[in-house]
Amino acid sequence: MGNAMTPFAIHGVQMTANQKNDVVGDSKAPPLSPNAAALRDAVDQANAMVAESAPKLKVQSVAASLTAATKKTTALPPDSCQQYIWLSFFFDGTGNNLDADVGTQKHSNVAKLYRAHTPTTRSNGIYGIYIPGVGTYFKEVGDDGGSTLGLGTGRMGDARLDWALKQFDKLLSPHIARAKSPGNTIREVNVALFGFSRGAALARAFSNHLLRDRCTQDKQGNWRLKNGGYRLRIRFMGIFDTVASVGLPMSTNNVSVVATAFGVKQIIDTRLLSRNYIACWPQALAYAKGAAPGADPAPGVYDGHSDWGGLMAIPHMVEDVRHFIAAHELRNSFPVDSVSVLVDGRVAKPEQFHETVFPGVHSDVGGSYRPGEGARSLDGRAKLGLIPLHNMYQLAVDAGVPLLPKTAWGENQFSDFDMDPSMLELYNYYQSKVRGMSNLGPLMNAHMSLYYAWRFRAIRRKANGDSSEAAAISRKSNEFQAERVTLDQQIAGLGKKNDAAMRALSQADARRTAYLQSNYGNPDLPDLKAYDQKIAEAKSQYDMTKDELLRAKAKRDALPDMTKFASLVQMYDQQLLADVQAIRQAYTAKGLFGGAPNTGKRQELRPHYRALMDAYENEYIHNNGLKDEKIISFFDNLVHDSLSGFAKDATLPSDPRVVYLGGDEKYKYAMIEKKPGADVLQYASVDQKNPTEAAV
């Protein structure tokens, strides 16, 4: 009957838990405590985790969109002055910035959904709040953007979180003041949260902070604002491929600090040659007794869940959670945080929490590649990220989020959502090949099986002289480099302008100081005001030129750099072949004294690695590799190579992706002390004192 699912309740929240918890665990980890609240889990360990395959997509008509957009709107009498407030927060992904990406067709799905939101108006109480991604320019929090710490560790994510919470207070304040009049009471405060990558992590952290700091729960279980007692509902959370990686990320565990100074090749070589990382060698990861799942390519103390990154467990009071996971992502620096958690030793999530696997890598699902970046999706209307965008838009509208119906769309919205029908047809065909599975591990392995079949075919074709990919990479790299030259020239001019403004400000301040000194500290008040006015004018000019400069730098930071991409693709191709040979050695090599190979060893391959080896042997040993032209076209044209585009950690192309459950700090394997009050912080909507027992 497959994985039997037993429902149980945690304070009124319907949950599902898998009874086959023997498949959840890690052979390298100590036994789980029965009440462990979190577990990091490799993809092929995750057989117990319910997940949905991304649906086939049919683009909805304008009329249907209008109907869906209005059907859940709360009705009030025409003359009612009662208030229904709606605040939608949009947390963009690492390196994604609404302003910097204008005109590049690079906007993330979060930015596009923000642009499709009903315009902010106090009169109807609807607000859309956009938060630029970490590592990008965000004037309001003092982030100049482009910092290595911002991009690599999520620095200034806490500043974005604080700013969003203050916006909640600021926007709600006039409505609370108005509600002091009895006829203007606030009936509900509704919240929607969207996020991608670290922005998705921020959205999850925001939900916990909002409940912990600004709300309390009444006897009926409803959440109410401490300020006024008005009911608060988090109606919808739409998140794309959550990656926390706050502080030192998980990938730090298998990276030599010394090797980082010499580039990615040395980083990988150190992982594969140093006995400090023997547990991370592919031949060690690939096998387990009974082929038990559980490969962990980066075990160790670092988990990327520092500070706000430790607030990944979503409160159960969120009424509709939609999490879209990237099927083909595998970078150690980008482990995904599932919406499932471990409760009393069981993988569980409320019934209204949905996790859906979409084909593509991290930014294919988040939607933020430039057309032609990585020699994929040369037409902006043929980007794979448009599929999850359309899905999330419709799910949000169905949940009552005040997104604009298509009848009210303008040029920006139609451009953001425009999709090539042939790409949609190709996507739907691909999806027909990975159906029939409902658990995360097998589903992701099915996607990776097709990917590896395509990858080995591509490697073999390139070895036989096919240079089409290299030529496409070269063309796009040259285009982006020409664009970079133009931006560099613009930045140089703006830099000079900003330097001049800074000198003018310094001179204005010096003249004021000299005036004070010449008058022995007894200045004429009108004269002093005149000097102050000059300083204010100079400061305003300096602020303006600095803003112009940082905006231009943000555009340059967002520009793809493909100068090394072709060589990195080749390096990872060769590394994948080397990984396979290291794994195959265990069951193909002859014995020490010339005996027969240990062919039975192959039966111990973990599920992820079995898919890898099947794909390799079908292509190279049996000459029966991938021949489906539509699947080949799907990968050739749509799925990006995020590993070659990143190349900053020790990820091997044979590694499985890592999945976290709820927050790693409570699990002894992470070797981090349990933080006081962590239960309250992570599970704001669950009474931890009296956990409900699971029904048998």
XYZ file of C-alpha atoms in Angstrom:
696
model
C 0.000 0.000 0.000
C 3.018 2.302 -0.100
C 3.678 4.734 2.695
C 0.719 4.593 5.054
C -0.324 7.998 6.322
C -1.957 8.492 9.715
C -3.647 11.785 10.582
C -3.152 13.340 13.973
C -3.861 16.731 15.459
C -1.646 19.272 17.165
C -3.946 21.757 18.887
C -6.591 21.630 16.211
C -4.225 21.474 13.256
C -4.687 18.435 11.044
C -1.342 16.792 10.410
C -0.103 13.847 8.408
C 2.702 11.641 9.649
C 4.482 8.722 8.082
C 4.618 5.553 10.133
C 7.622 4.121 8.268
C 10.105 6.216 10.171
C 12.797 3.616 9.902
C 13.620 5.212 6.551
C 14.267 8.580 8.163
C 17.687 8.961 9.684
C 21.363 9.076 8.958
C 23.753 6.185 9.257
C 26.469 8.594 10.359
C 24.390 10.257 13.054
C 23.641 9.213 16.649
C 20.095 7.948 17.357
C 17.359 10.548 17.289
C 15.768 11.638 20.514
C 12.056 10.682 20.474
C 11.152 14.368 20.773
C 13.735 15.734 18.348
C 12.319 18.824 16.705
C 14.458 18.978 13.608
C 16.574 16.867 11.309
C 18.710 17.618 8.342
C 18.004 15.008 5.722
C 19.620 14.202 2.384
C 17.222 13.986 -0.539
C 17.359 10.246 -0.851
C 16.626 9.933 2.870
C 13.381 11.780 2.408
C 11.171 8.865 1.370
C 8.825 9.710 4.232
C 8.135 13.255 3.090
C 4.953 13.869 1.171
C 5.488 15.996 -1.934
C 3.588 16.774 -5.095
C 4.805 16.632 -8.647
C 4.390 19.963 -10.390
C 1.124 19.935 -12.341
C 0.699 20.300 -16.036
C -0.098 23.918 -16.729
C -2.984 25.451 -18.588
C -2.880 29.225 -18.825
C -6.118 30.583 -17.378
C -8.389 32.834 -19.397
C -8.971 36.466 -18.482
C -12.578 35.766 -17.474
C -11.609 32.865 -15.229
C -8.887 34.963 -13.628
C -11.365 37.721 -12.804
C -13.792 35.215 -11.271
C -11.066 33.641 -9.132
C -9.785 37.019 -7.986
C -13.160 38.110 -6.686
C -14.692 34.917 -5.332
C -12.905 35.052 -1.968
C -13.173 38.769 -1.340
C -14.811 39.424 2.013
C -18.160 41.099 1.453
C -19.175 44.129 3.498
C -22.376 46.142 3.317
C -22.018 49.084 0.885
C -22.228 51.652 3.671
C -19.970 49.782 6.115
C -16.955 51.567 7.581
C -15.525 48.398 9.110
C -11.987 47.657 8.064
C -10.471 44.563 6.481
C -6.734 45.185 6.155
C -4.507 43.261 3.769
C -0.707 43.389 3.841
C 1.319 41.352 1.346
C 5.089 41.105 1.885
C 7.417 40.159 -0.966
C 10.922 39.064 0.112
C 13.139 38.815 -2.953
C 15.947 36.290 -3.370
C 19.682 36.638 -2.851
C 21.081 38.920 -5.537
C 17.618 39.827 -6.861
C 16.520 43.450 -6.898
C 13.383 44.904 -8.475
C 15.006 48.207 -9.426
C 18.353 46.828 -10.599
C 16.700 44.192 -12.786
C 14.411 46.579 -14.695
C 14.812 46.171 -18.441
C 16.828 42.940 -18.211
C 14.000 40.340 -18.135
C 15.696 39.048 -14.978
C 13.013 39.845 -12.418
C 12.409 36.996 -10.016
C 8.967 35.481 -9.606
C 8.646 37.347 -6.309
C 9.251 40.688 -8.040
C 6.759 39.782 -10.768
C 4.088 38.832 -8.241
C 4.706 42.123 -6.443
C 4.201 43.985 -9.716
C 0.936 42.068 -10.149
C -0.351 43.058 -6.703
C -3.187 45.537 -6.280
C -1.602 48.996 -5.857
C -1.154 50.163 -2.289
C -3.950 52.451 -1.100
C -4.847 53.396 2.449
C -8.474 53.930 1.460
C -9.080 50.237 0.785
C -6.524 48.968 3.281
C -4.510 46.964 0.741
C -0.730 47.168 0.896
C 2.079 45.522 -1.043
C 5.530 45.707 0.553
C 8.635 44.746 -1.421
C 11.953 43.844 0.239
C 15.049 43.654 -2.047
C 17.136 40.487 -1.846
C 20.123 40.190 0.470
C 23.376 41.184 -1.154
C 21.679 43.949 -3.156
C 21.266 47.693 -2.734
C 18.592 48.603 -0.194
C 18.890 52.242 0.795
C 16.280 52.071 3.549
C 18.380 49.679 5.655
C 21.795 51.079 4.725
C 22.851 48.158 2.531
C 25.031 49.369 -0.354
C 24.810 45.919 -1.980
C 27.382 43.751 -3.671
C 29.087 42.583 -0.475
C 30.548 39.092 -0.265
C 29.048 38.650 3.200
C 25.594 39.606 1.988
C 25.677 37.201 -0.937
C 27.535 34.423 0.892
C 26.169 34.490 4.435
C 22.913 36.442 4.286
C 24.372 39.488 6.034
C 21.807 42.251 6.637
C 18.948 39.805 6.352
C 18.100 40.757 9.936
C 17.928 44.423 8.904
C 15.430 43.514 6.186
C 13.390 41.518 8.664
C 13.289 44.431 11.123
C 12.355 46.856 8.331
C 9.462 44.643 7.207
C 8.137 44.342 10.761
C 8.328 48.123 11.180
C 6.439 48.542 7.911
C 3.722 46.298 9.336
C 3.453 48.612 12.357
C 3.635 51.800 10.289
C 0.983 50.802 7.766
C -1.368 49.449 10.410
C -1.056 52.485 12.694
C -3.566 54.824 10.948
C -6.109 52.013 10.727
C -5.799 51.298 14.446
C -6.247 55.011 15.147
C -9.321 55.067 12.913
C -10.706 51.964 14.643
C -11.054 53.887 17.900
C -14.336 55.086 16.439
C -16.790 52.187 17.085
C -18.120 52.120 13.535
C -14.629 51.801 12.058
C -13.514 48.679 13.874
C -10.940 46.382 12.292
C -12.588 43.059 11.541
C -9.422 41.325 10.328
C -5.802 41.960 9.507
C -4.861 39.621 6.666
C -1.263 38.862 5.722
C 0.274 37.163 2.684
C 3.958 36.294 2.454
C 6.035 35.571 -0.640
C 9.722 34.768 -0.914
C 12.456 33.158 -2.969
C 15.745 31.620 -1.768
C 16.868 33.528 1.340
C 13.803 35.687 0.782
C 11.698 32.574 1.377
C 13.670 32.003 4.571
C 12.975 35.615 5.577
C 9.256 35.141 4.915
C 9.246 32.131 7.232
C 11.208 33.979 9.912
C 8.868 36.974 9.532
C 5.822 34.798 10.269
C 7.393 33.602 13.524
C 8.487 37.090 14.614
C 5.078 38.525 13.793
C 3.281 36.040 16.029
C 5.851 36.058 18.810
C 6.355 39.814 19.083
C 3.066 41.364 18.027
C 0.333 38.797 18.662
C -1.261 36.614 21.283
C -3.587 33.621 21.026
C -7.113 33.746 22.466
C -9.021 30.861 24.072
C -10.542 29.897 20.735
C -7.088 29.553 19.192
C -7.343 32.716 17.092
C -4.345 35.018 16.854
C -4.905 38.645 17.814
C -2.762 41.752 17.757
C -1.514 42.827 21.151
C -2.242 46.372 20.006
C -6.036 46.500 19.942
C -6.868 42.797 20.047
C -7.791 42.648 16.355
C -7.753 39.263 14.680
C -4.704 38.463 12.529
C -4.712 35.798 9.837
C -1.746 34.733 7.725
C -3.818 33.702 4.753
C -1.141 32.606 2.312
C 2.568 31.858 2.118
C 3.983 31.349 -1.370
C 7.681 30.494 -1.298
C 10.147 29.362 -3.940
C 12.964 26.937 -3.007
C 13.800 28.077 0.527
C 17.531 28.323 1.193
C 18.529 29.788 4.557
C 22.358 29.538 4.536
C 22.548 32.245 7.195
C 25.981 32.527 8.752
C 28.398 29.800 7.709
C 26.496 27.571 5.257
C 26.417 23.781 5.219
C 28.978 23.740 2.401
C 31.600 24.982 4.879
C 31.739 21.464 6.327
C 33.586 19.939 3.374
C 35.659 22.936 2.256
C 39.270 23.471 3.295
C 39.869 27.086 4.303
C 43.341 26.948 2.767
C 42.011 25.567 -0.518
C 39.558 28.451 -0.975
C 42.467 30.735 -1.840
C 43.261 28.644 -4.923
C 39.876 28.320 -6.598
C 37.190 25.711 -7.063
C 39.427 23.029 -8.605
C 41.651 23.019 -5.537
C 38.604 23.045 -3.247
C 37.223 19.916 -4.926
C 40.614 18.187 -5.090
C 41.093 18.743 -1.363
C 37.708 17.192 -0.610
C 38.613 14.158 -2.727
C 42.205 13.695 -1.560
C 42.210 14.685 2.100
C 41.317 11.931 4.558
C 39.652 14.633 6.646
C 36.796 14.395 4.153
C 36.827 10.643 3.503
C 33.141 10.393 4.453
C 32.413 12.861 1.625
C 34.121 10.855 -1.120
C 31.629 9.636 -3.738
C 32.615 5.984 -3.243
C 31.847 6.376 0.479
C 28.557 8.199 -0.028
C 27.201 5.902 -2.724
C 26.801 2.682 -0.737
C 24.912 1.558 2.335
C 23.866 -1.787 3.754
C 20.578 -2.740 2.170
C 20.881 0.280 -0.136
C 19.497 2.397 2.693
C 19.091 6.051 1.738
C 20.962 8.677 3.704
C 23.888 10.167 1.789
C 25.093 13.425 3.332
C 27.719 15.158 1.172
C 28.567 17.822 3.763
C 28.195 16.511 7.339
C 29.425 18.702 10.162
C 28.672 21.490 12.572
C 27.657 24.189 10.095
C 24.072 24.283 8.885
C 23.344 27.853 7.777
C 20.688 28.240 10.455
C 22.294 30.983 12.514
C 20.279 33.903 13.860
C 17.015 34.377 11.908
C 17.949 31.374 9.766
C 16.917 29.228 12.739
C 13.252 30.225 12.369
C 12.326 27.988 9.447
C 9.454 26.025 11.015
C 6.291 27.655 9.661
C 3.555 28.376 12.230
C 0.644 25.999 11.839
C -1.849 28.863 11.810
C -0.768 29.843 8.282
C -3.842 28.911 6.285
C -2.279 27.962 2.958
C 1.424 27.243 2.389
C 2.819 26.581 -1.074
C 6.483 25.677 -1.335
C 8.005 25.040 -4.751
C 11.231 22.989 -4.675
C 13.821 22.811 -7.459
C 14.230 19.230 -8.671
C 17.642 19.641 -10.294
C 19.497 21.796 -7.764
C 22.404 20.047 -6.004
C 24.837 22.692 -4.721
C 25.980 22.108 -1.127
C 25.617 25.855 -0.524
C 21.922 25.647 -1.448
C 20.291 23.006 0.781
C 16.531 23.380 0.791
C 14.452 23.835 3.956
C 11.324 21.705 3.647
C 8.012 22.804 5.157
C 7.843 19.409 6.874
C 9.171 19.028 10.411
C 9.930 16.149 12.738
C 7.342 15.802 15.526
C 7.766 13.007 18.077
C 10.087 11.237 15.683
C 7.724 11.469 12.729
C 7.957 13.551 9.583
C 4.821 15.664 9.575
C 3.172 18.795 8.255
C -0.293 20.324 8.474
C -2.658 19.373 5.674
C -2.707 22.934 4.367
C 1.071 22.882 3.803
C 1.909 21.840 0.241
C 5.341 21.082 -1.169
C 5.630 20.781 -4.947
C 8.671 19.721 -6.954
C 9.280 21.687 -10.164
C 11.927 20.800 -12.747
C 14.965 23.033 -12.964
C 17.593 24.435 -10.628
C 17.204 27.029 -7.890
C 16.736 30.113 -10.077
C 14.766 28.197 -12.711
C 12.090 27.848 -10.042
C 12.623 31.318 -8.550
C 12.562 32.744 -12.055
C 15.540 35.063 -12.076
C 17.901 34.152 -14.925
C 18.674 36.588 -17.729
C 17.629 35.345 -21.188
C 20.647 33.516 -22.586
C 22.423 33.224 -19.241
C 24.231 29.894 -19.202
C 23.295 29.553 -22.899
C 19.722 28.663 -21.924
C 16.336 30.274 -22.637
C 17.568 32.711 -25.274
C 14.016 34.059 -25.510
C 12.723 35.602 -22.287
C 9.314 34.074 -23.052
C 10.851 30.597 -22.869
C 12.169 30.657 -19.302
C 11.300 27.678 -17.133
C 10.569 29.972 -14.174
C 7.388 31.175 -15.879
C 5.714 27.848 -15.053
C 5.969 28.134 -11.248
C 5.127 31.846 -11.592
C 1.789 31.099 -13.253
C 1.091 28.342 -10.728
C 1.836 30.560 -7.729
C -0.199 33.443 -9.125
C -3.265 31.241 -9.488
C -2.868 29.610 -6.068
C -2.514 33.035 -4.438
C -5.593 34.382 -6.216
C -7.564 31.305 -5.174
C -6.521 31.970 -1.572
C -7.862 35.525 -1.757
C -4.582 37.429 -2.117
C -5.425 40.756 -3.831
C -3.414 40.227 -6.997
C -4.653 42.052 -10.062
C -6.957 40.041 -12.328
C -5.774 39.861 -15.913
C -8.475 42.342 -16.904
C -6.556 44.956 -14.892
C -3.064 44.047 -16.081
C -0.872 46.616 -17.753
C 2.170 46.297 -19.970
C 4.456 45.234 -17.103
C 2.233 42.373 -15.990
C 1.606 41.020 -19.491
C 5.341 41.179 -20.189
C 6.205 39.491 -16.887
C 3.823 36.577 -17.474
C 4.134 36.187 -21.258
C 5.087 32.626 -22.148
C 6.075 30.815 -25.334
C 3.441 28.106 -26.032
C 6.095 25.726 -27.353
C 7.946 25.945 -24.025
C 4.727 25.153 -22.188
C 4.158 22.142 -24.435
C 7.699 20.895 -23.786
C 7.269 21.346 -20.032
C 3.993 19.414 -19.971
C 5.589 16.589 -21.949
C 8.500 16.423 -19.504
C 6.122 16.323 -16.537
C 4.344 13.307 -18.022
C 7.600 11.352 -17.533
C 7.909 11.919 -13.775
C 4.393 11.234 -12.555
C 3.113 8.567 -10.178
C 5.192 9.445 -7.085
C 4.035 11.306 -3.997
C 7.153 11.344 -1.804
C 9.960 13.845 -2.029
C 12.951 11.515 -2.280
C 11.730 9.209 -5.068
C 10.279 12.185 -6.934
C 13.540 14.122 -6.930
C 15.452 10.974 -7.863
C 13.132 10.536 -10.859
C 13.958 14.065 -12.003
C 17.681 13.492 -11.466
C 17.527 10.198 -13.365
C 16.383 12.052 -16.486
C 18.930 14.790 -15.885
C 21.856 12.377 -15.592
C 20.709 10.515 -18.705
C 20.781 13.819 -20.580
C 24.086 14.911 -19.008
C 25.977 11.766 -19.998
C 24.574 11.986 -23.516
C 25.740 15.611 -23.727
C 29.206 14.753 -22.397
C 29.582 11.977 -24.946
C 28.461 14.195 -27.823
C 30.921 16.912 -26.835
C 33.707 14.343 -26.681
C 32.758 13.375 -30.231
C 33.162 16.935 -31.478
C 29.831 18.685 -30.813
C 30.734 22.328 -30.071
C 27.257 23.894 -30.275
C 27.015 24.513 -26.521
C 30.473 26.107 -26.365
C 29.605 28.389 -29.282
C 26.358 29.511 -27.619
C 28.198 30.175 -24.362
C 30.823 32.249 -26.171
C 28.203 34.396 -27.933
C 26.291 35.207 -24.762
C 29.475 35.788 -22.778
C 30.611 38.369 -25.323
C 27.219 40.116 -25.176
C 27.285 40.333 -21.395
C 30.892 41.531 -21.423
C 30.000 44.345 -23.841
C 27.167 45.340 -21.526
C 29.583 45.292 -18.596
C 31.961 47.684 -20.391
C 29.097 50.146 -20.891
C 28.048 49.882 -17.243
C 31.640 50.310 -16.051
C 31.912 53.528 -18.058
C 28.635 54.775 -16.616
C 29.762 53.911 -13.084
C 33.081 55.705 -13.589
C 31.238 58.883 -14.588
C 28.810 58.622 -11.679
C 31.719 57.972 -9.325
C 33.368 61.240 -10.355
C 30.065 63.046 -9.928
C 29.637 61.561 -6.457
C 33.218 62.464 -5.491
C 32.573 66.071 -6.534
C 29.388 66.162 -4.471
C 31.245 64.763 -1.465
C 33.931 67.464 -1.815
C 31.248 70.146 -2.066
C 29.648 68.851 1.123
C 32.992 68.806 2.921
C 33.728 72.361 1.758
C 30.325 73.619 2.899
C 30.916 72.103 6.312
C 34.428 73.611 6.461
C 33.102 77.092 5.600
C 30.601 76.866 8.435
C 33.325 75.795 10.861
C 35.597 78.640 9.714
C 32.767 81.152 10.168
C 32.152 79.968 13.726
C 35.840 80.224 14.547
C 36.128 83.732 13.062
C 33.259 84.952 15.213
C 34.633 83.417 18.400
C 31.615 81.200 18.830
C 29.133 84.088 18.663
C 27.729 83.847 15.136
C 25.035 85.997 13.659
C 21.952 83.745 13.578
C 20.829 84.601 9.993
C 24.370 83.971 8.738
C 24.518 80.630 10.537
C 21.187 79.590 9.029
C 22.543 80.439 5.584
C 25.576 78.204 6.152
C 23.314 75.419 7.428
C 21.145 75.770 4.340
C 24.216 75.397 2.098
C 25.221 72.248 3.989
C 21.711 70.829 3.652
C 21.733 71.493 -0.094
C 25.168 69.901 -0.477
C 24.063 66.889 1.589
C 20.969 66.454 -0.554
C 23.090 66.581 -3.719
C 25.557 64.073 -2.277
C 22.778 61.672 -1.263
C 21.294 61.884 -4.745
C 24.582 61.192 -6.543
C 25.420 58.349 -4.156
C 22.031 56.775 -4.811
C 22.573 57.054 -8.578
C 26.009 55.456 -8.229
C 24.803 52.564 -6.078
C 21.863 51.893 -8.384
C 24.249 51.654 -11.332
C 26.542 49.339 -9.375
C 23.530 47.183 -8.499
C 22.782 46.767 -12.202
C 26.375 45.708 -12.828
C 26.281 43.293 -9.892
C 23.201 41.661 -11.431
C 24.940 41.141 -14.769
C 25.931 37.507 -15.471
C 29.646 36.782 -15.716
C 30.165 33.897 -18.147
C 33.861 34.439 -18.864
C 34.820 31.142 -17.168
C 31.555 29.310 -17.705
C 32.643 27.109 -20.628
C 35.769 25.891 -18.847
C 33.768 25.201 -15.684
C 31.191 23.164 -17.595
C 34.046 21.088 -18.992
C 35.617 20.693 -15.545
C 32.379 19.457 -13.986
C 31.771 17.114 -16.946
C 35.143 15.495 -16.285
C 34.495 15.443 -12.551
C 31.190 13.637 -13.039
C 32.938 10.947 -15.075
C 35.616 10.664 -12.374
C 32.949 10.357 -9.651
C 31.274 7.561 -11.578
C 34.537 5.673 -12.048
C 35.305 5.921 -8.327
C 31.867 4.521 -7.508
C 31.979 1.749 -10.137
C 35.397 0.613 -8.948
C 33.761 -1.083 -5.961
C 31.778 -3.524 -8.106
C 33.738 -3.769 -11.361
C 37.348 -4.119 -10.222
C 38.768 -7.616 -9.965
C 39.723 -8.973 -6.583
C 43.182 -8.636 -5.076
C 44.262 -12.025 -6.453
C 42.449 -11.787 -9.763
C 39.074 -13.028 -8.593
C 35.754 -12.030 -10.144
C 34.418 -8.495 -9.560
C 32.087 -8.022 -6.599
C 28.992 -7.427 -8.728
C 26.734 -7.848 -5.706
C 28.097 -4.587 -4.352
C 26.004 -2.729 -6.907
C 22.878 -3.789 -5.029
C 24.002 -1.592 -2.135
C 23.876 1.632 -4.145
C 21.731 4.256 -2.458
C 18.711 5.387 -4.550
C 20.267 8.642 -5.798
C 23.462 6.896 -6.830
C 21.607 4.020 -8.439
C 19.909 6.555 -10.710
C 23.322 8.057 -11.472
C 24.952 4.729 -12.304
C 21.998 3.505 -14.374
C 22.216 6.645 -16.495
C 25.963 6.287 -16.988
C 25.880 2.600 -17.851
C 22.929 2.985 -20.202
C 24.876 5.611 -22.143
C 28.416 4.259 -22.061
C 28.142 0.517 -21.386
C 24.882 -0.555 -23.019
C 24.740 2.152 -25.713
C 21.113 2.606 -24.795
C 21.104 6.137 -23.445
C 18.530 8.899 -23.704
C 16.950 9.163 -27.149
C 13.746 11.085 -26.444
C 14.229 14.277 -28.479
C 11.717 16.252 -26.420
C 13.464 15.453 -23.135
C 16.800 16.263 -24.752
C 15.425 19.591 -25.984
C 13.988 20.304 -22.536
C 17.411 20.095 -20.891
C 19.330 21.583 -23.824
C 17.246 24.742 -23.839
C 15.594 25.247 -20.456
C 17.440 23.764 -17.457
C 20.437 25.806 -16.301
C 23.757 24.517 -14.993
C 23.771 26.229 -11.602
C 26.879 24.380 -10.443
C 29.064 25.754 -13.253
C 27.503 29.183 -12.799
C 28.418 29.178 -9.092
C 31.645 27.157 -8.649
C 32.433 28.411 -5.150
C 32.237 25.286 -2.986
C 33.216 21.597 -2.973
C 29.975 20.279 -4.462
C 30.496 17.289 -6.724
C 28.185 16.873 -9.720
C 27.306 13.440 -8.319
C 26.125 14.812 -4.948
C 22.465 14.598 -3.925
C 20.802 17.744 -2.707
C 20.358 18.134 1.035
C 16.960 18.778 2.628
C 16.444 20.232 6.078
C 13.429 19.612 8.289
C 12.419 22.593 10.354
C 15.775 23.693 11.782
C 19.031 21.859 12.434
C 20.051 23.397 15.751
C 17.994 20.961 17.851
C 19.545 17.853 16.396
C 22.558 16.428 18.250
C 24.274 15.510 14.990
C 24.842 19.245 14.380
C 26.806 19.351 17.672
C 25.233 22.674 18.596
C 23.674 23.258 21.981
C 19.916 23.558 22.038
C 19.086 27.219 22.406
C 16.899 28.222 25.370
C 13.409 28.979 24.181
C 14.062 27.623 20.705
C 10.802 25.668 20.748
C 8.841 28.839 21.354
C 10.749 30.689 18.646
C 10.315 28.010 16.023
C 6.793 26.837 16.752
C 4.943 29.998 17.603
C 1.539 28.392 17.001
C 2.098 25.155 18.936
C 1.834 24.777 22.696
C 5.038 22.870 23.460
C 4.038 22.058 27.032
C 1.311 19.605 26.081
C 2.128 18.007 22.746
C -0.724 15.914 21.426
C 0.120 12.248 20.981
C -0.113 10.823 17.500
C -3.137 8.653 16.901
C -2.287 5.047 16.108
